[in-house]
Amino acid sequence: MPLLRPTLYFHSVCEITPQLLRERRIAALVLDVDNTLATHGHPAPFQGVIEWLDRMRLAGIKLLILSNNSRRRVAPFANRLGLAFTSRAFKPLSFGLRRACRQMGTAMSQTAIVGDQLFTDVLCGNLAGAKTILLDPIAPEDGPLFRFKRVLERPFRKRYPREGI
Ligand SMILES: [Mg+2]
C-alpha cells in the first residue's frame, strides 16, 4: 500500500545525514518524540540525539517536533532540545504537519516527517504529500494496543527494507 511506504527507512534517527536529505531535496524535518528521539515518556533523548540535532542545524535543516503525546510530555522535552513543537497533533491527520510547514516556511514536498510508527507518522506524511522517514522503535512499548499496532506494522516493515542493508 503506497500510503504506508516510507521515502526512507533507517534503524535510528542518528543515521539520517545532511547529504541523504540533500539528495532527496529535503530541507526540513518534522520529528516525532516517543521512540524516535527518546524512549516512550522518557525526559532525556537517546544517546547521540543532541549531537545529531546540532549536525542538522549546522547543515541548515529546519527542525520541529510534532507529537501525538500530551503537552505535559512534549513541552519540557522540546524546550530541552531547543525545538518548536506541537503536541496532541492527532497524526495521521495532517493539520499539524501543514501548520509545521507554514511555521518553518517550507513546502510540503521539501519536508519529511520522521517517526517510528507506520499508521501515524508515515501515513500522516503520505496523506499530506510530504516525504516520510520511518525508524525502528528502539525500545518497544508495553501494553496490548502498542503490541497490536506493531504486529500490524510487521509485514510492511519487511516489505520496505532499511537503507544500507
Ligand atoms: Mg513515536
Short mmCIF file of C-alpha atoms and ligand atoms in Angstrom, two decimals:
data_model
loop_
_atom_site.label_atom_id
_atom_site.label_comp_id
_atom_site.label_asym_id
_atom_site.label_seq_id
_atom_site.Cartn_x
_atom_site.Cartn_y
_atom_site.Cartn_z
CA MET A 1 0.00 0.00 0.00
CA PRO A 2 1.79 3.19 -1.17
CA LEU A 3 0.30 5.26 1.67
CA LEU A 4 2.32 3.18 4.12
CA ARG A 5 5.54 3.24 2.08
CA PRO A 6 8.26 5.42 3.64
CA THR A 7 10.56 7.50 1.44
CA LEU A 8 13.48 6.34 3.60
CA TYR A 9 13.74 3.77 6.39
CA PHE A 10 16.53 3.79 9.00
CA HIS A 11 17.25 1.98 12.21
CA SER A 12 17.93 5.17 14.19
CA VAL A 13 17.36 8.89 13.68
CA CYS A 14 21.12 9.42 14.03
CA GLU A 15 21.69 7.64 10.70
CA ILE A 16 19.96 10.46 8.81
CA THR A 17 22.68 12.61 7.21
CA PRO A 18 22.52 16.07 5.60
CA GLN A 19 23.82 14.52 2.37
CA LEU A 20 20.96 11.99 2.21
CA LEU A 21 18.49 14.81 2.81
CA ARG A 22 20.07 16.96 0.09
CA GLU A 23 19.87 14.07 -2.37
CA ARG A 24 16.14 13.79 -1.65
CA ARG A 25 15.63 17.57 -1.67
CA ILE A 26 14.50 17.55 1.95
CA ALA A 27 15.00 20.91 3.69
CA ALA A 28 13.04 20.33 6.90
CA LEU A 29 12.37 17.50 9.37
CA VAL A 30 9.19 17.23 11.43
CA LEU A 31 10.17 14.97 14.31
CA ASP A 32 8.15 12.56 16.40
CA VAL A 33 9.25 12.23 20.05
CA ASP A 34 8.46 8.84 21.59
CA ASN A 35 10.62 6.05 20.22
CA THR A 36 12.08 8.49 17.71
CA LEU A 37 14.14 10.89 19.85
CA ALA A 38 13.65 9.17 23.24
CA THR A 39 12.20 6.11 24.93
CA HIS A 40 8.43 6.41 25.36
CA GLY A 41 7.77 9.01 28.07
CA HIS A 42 11.46 9.44 28.97
CA PRO A 43 12.63 13.03 29.65
CA ALA A 44 16.14 12.56 28.15
CA PRO A 45 16.81 11.96 24.45
CA PHE A 46 18.56 8.84 23.13
CA GLN A 47 22.33 8.89 23.16
CA GLY A 48 23.65 10.88 20.21
CA VAL A 49 20.45 12.80 19.51
CA ILE A 50 21.75 16.17 20.81
CA GLU A 51 24.84 15.90 18.58
CA TRP A 52 22.71 14.75 15.63
CA LEU A 53 20.42 17.78 16.04
CA ASP A 54 23.49 20.04 16.02
CA ARG A 55 24.69 18.45 12.76
CA MET A 56 21.27 19.04 11.21
CA ARG A 57 21.17 22.67 12.36
CA LEU A 58 24.68 23.26 11.07
CA ALA A 59 23.60 21.92 7.67
CA GLY A 60 20.68 24.38 7.65
CA ILE A 61 17.97 21.72 8.03
CA LYS A 62 14.86 23.15 9.67
CA LEU A 63 13.55 21.16 12.61
CA LEU A 64 10.29 20.97 14.52
CA ILE A 65 8.64 18.47 16.88
CA LEU A 66 5.18 17.07 16.09
CA SER A 67 3.90 14.58 18.65
CA ASN A 68 0.60 12.93 19.46
CA ASN A 69 1.59 12.89 23.13
CA SER A 70 0.43 15.47 25.69
CA ARG A 71 1.79 18.98 26.12
CA ARG A 72 2.97 17.92 29.57
CA ARG A 73 5.18 15.29 27.98
CA VAL A 74 6.30 17.21 24.90
CA ALA A 75 6.85 20.81 26.13
CA PRO A 76 9.73 20.12 28.58
CA PHE A 77 11.35 17.71 26.12
CA ALA A 78 11.17 20.15 23.20
CA ASN A 79 12.42 23.04 25.38
CA ARG A 80 15.36 20.94 26.48
CA LEU A 81 16.32 20.41 22.83
CA GLY A 82 15.55 24.00 21.84
CA LEU A 83 12.90 23.00 19.29
CA ALA A 84 9.47 24.43 18.49
CA PHE A 85 6.74 21.86 18.96
CA THR A 86 3.13 20.85 18.52
CA SER A 87 1.67 18.33 20.98
CA ARG A 88 -1.61 16.39 20.66
CA ALA A 89 -1.07 16.51 16.91
CA PHE A 90 -3.60 13.77 16.06
CA LYS A 91 -1.36 12.19 13.42
CA PRO A 92 -2.23 10.71 10.91
CA LEU A 93 -4.50 13.76 10.50
CA SER A 94 -2.40 16.30 8.65
CA PHE A 95 -3.34 19.71 10.06
CA GLY A 96 -0.38 19.67 12.48
CA LEU A 97 2.02 18.87 9.65
CA ARG A 98 0.55 21.64 7.49
CA ARG A 99 0.97 24.11 10.32
CA ALA A 100 4.56 22.92 10.86
CA CYS A 101 5.35 23.67 7.19
CA ARG A 102 3.84 27.13 7.50
CA GLN A 103 5.86 27.77 10.67
CA MET A 104 9.11 26.66 9.03
CA GLY A 105 8.36 28.29 5.69
CA THR A 106 8.99 25.08 3.73
CA ALA A 107 6.91 23.43 1.03
CA MET A 108 5.28 20.13 1.97
CA SER A 109 7.29 18.37 -0.76
CA GLN A 110 10.58 19.59 0.81
CA THR A 111 9.55 18.43 4.28
CA ALA A 112 9.97 14.95 5.77
CA ILE A 113 8.03 13.63 8.73
CA VAL A 114 10.26 11.39 10.86
CA GLY A 115 8.84 8.74 13.18
CA ASP A 116 8.64 5.14 14.31
CA GLN A 117 5.01 4.37 13.50
CA LEU A 118 3.62 3.48 10.08
CA PHE A 119 -0.01 4.18 10.93
CA THR A 120 0.60 7.61 12.44
CA ASP A 121 3.87 9.14 11.18
CA VAL A 122 4.27 7.60 7.72
CA LEU A 123 0.55 7.66 6.90
CA CYS A 124 0.33 11.31 8.01
CA GLY A 125 3.21 12.36 5.75
CA ASN A 126 2.00 10.43 2.73
CA LEU A 127 -1.57 11.70 3.05
CA ALA A 128 -0.28 15.28 3.13
CA GLY A 129 2.26 14.91 0.28
CA ALA A 130 5.36 15.18 2.47
CA LYS A 131 8.40 12.90 2.41
CA THR A 132 8.44 10.23 5.11
CA ILE A 133 11.28 8.71 7.14
CA LEU A 134 10.48 5.57 9.13
CA LEU A 135 12.61 4.42 12.07
CA ASP A 136 12.79 1.23 14.09
CA PRO A 137 11.21 1.53 17.55
CA ILE A 138 14.33 1.42 19.72
CA ALA A 139 12.59 0.29 22.93
CA PRO A 140 9.23 -1.32 22.11
CA GLU A 141 6.37 -0.05 24.22
CA ASP A 142 4.36 -2.05 26.72
CA GLY A 143 0.63 -2.56 26.54
CA PRO A 144 -1.73 -4.50 24.30
CA LEU A 145 -2.61 -1.61 21.95
CA PHE A 146 1.02 -0.90 21.09
CA ARG A 147 1.77 -4.61 20.69
CA PHE A 148 -1.19 -4.94 18.32
CA LYS A 149 -0.02 -1.96 16.23
CA ARG A 150 3.48 -3.39 15.98
CA VAL A 151 2.09 -6.73 14.77
CA LEU A 152 0.12 -4.89 12.06
CA GLU A 153 3.25 -2.97 11.02
CA ARG A 154 5.43 -6.06 10.67
CA PRO A 155 4.62 -7.11 7.07
CA PHE A 156 5.10 -3.52 5.82
CA ARG A 157 8.44 -3.13 7.56
CA LYS A 158 9.59 -6.37 5.93
CA ARG A 159 8.44 -5.17 2.53
CA TYR A 160 10.31 -1.86 2.73
CA PRO A 161 13.90 -2.67 3.70
CA ARG A 162 16.03 -0.24 5.65
CA GLU A 163 18.70 1.91 4.00
CA GLY A 164 22.17 0.44 3.95
CA ILE A 165 21.01 -3.18 4.27
MG MG B 1 6.56 7.51 18.20
#
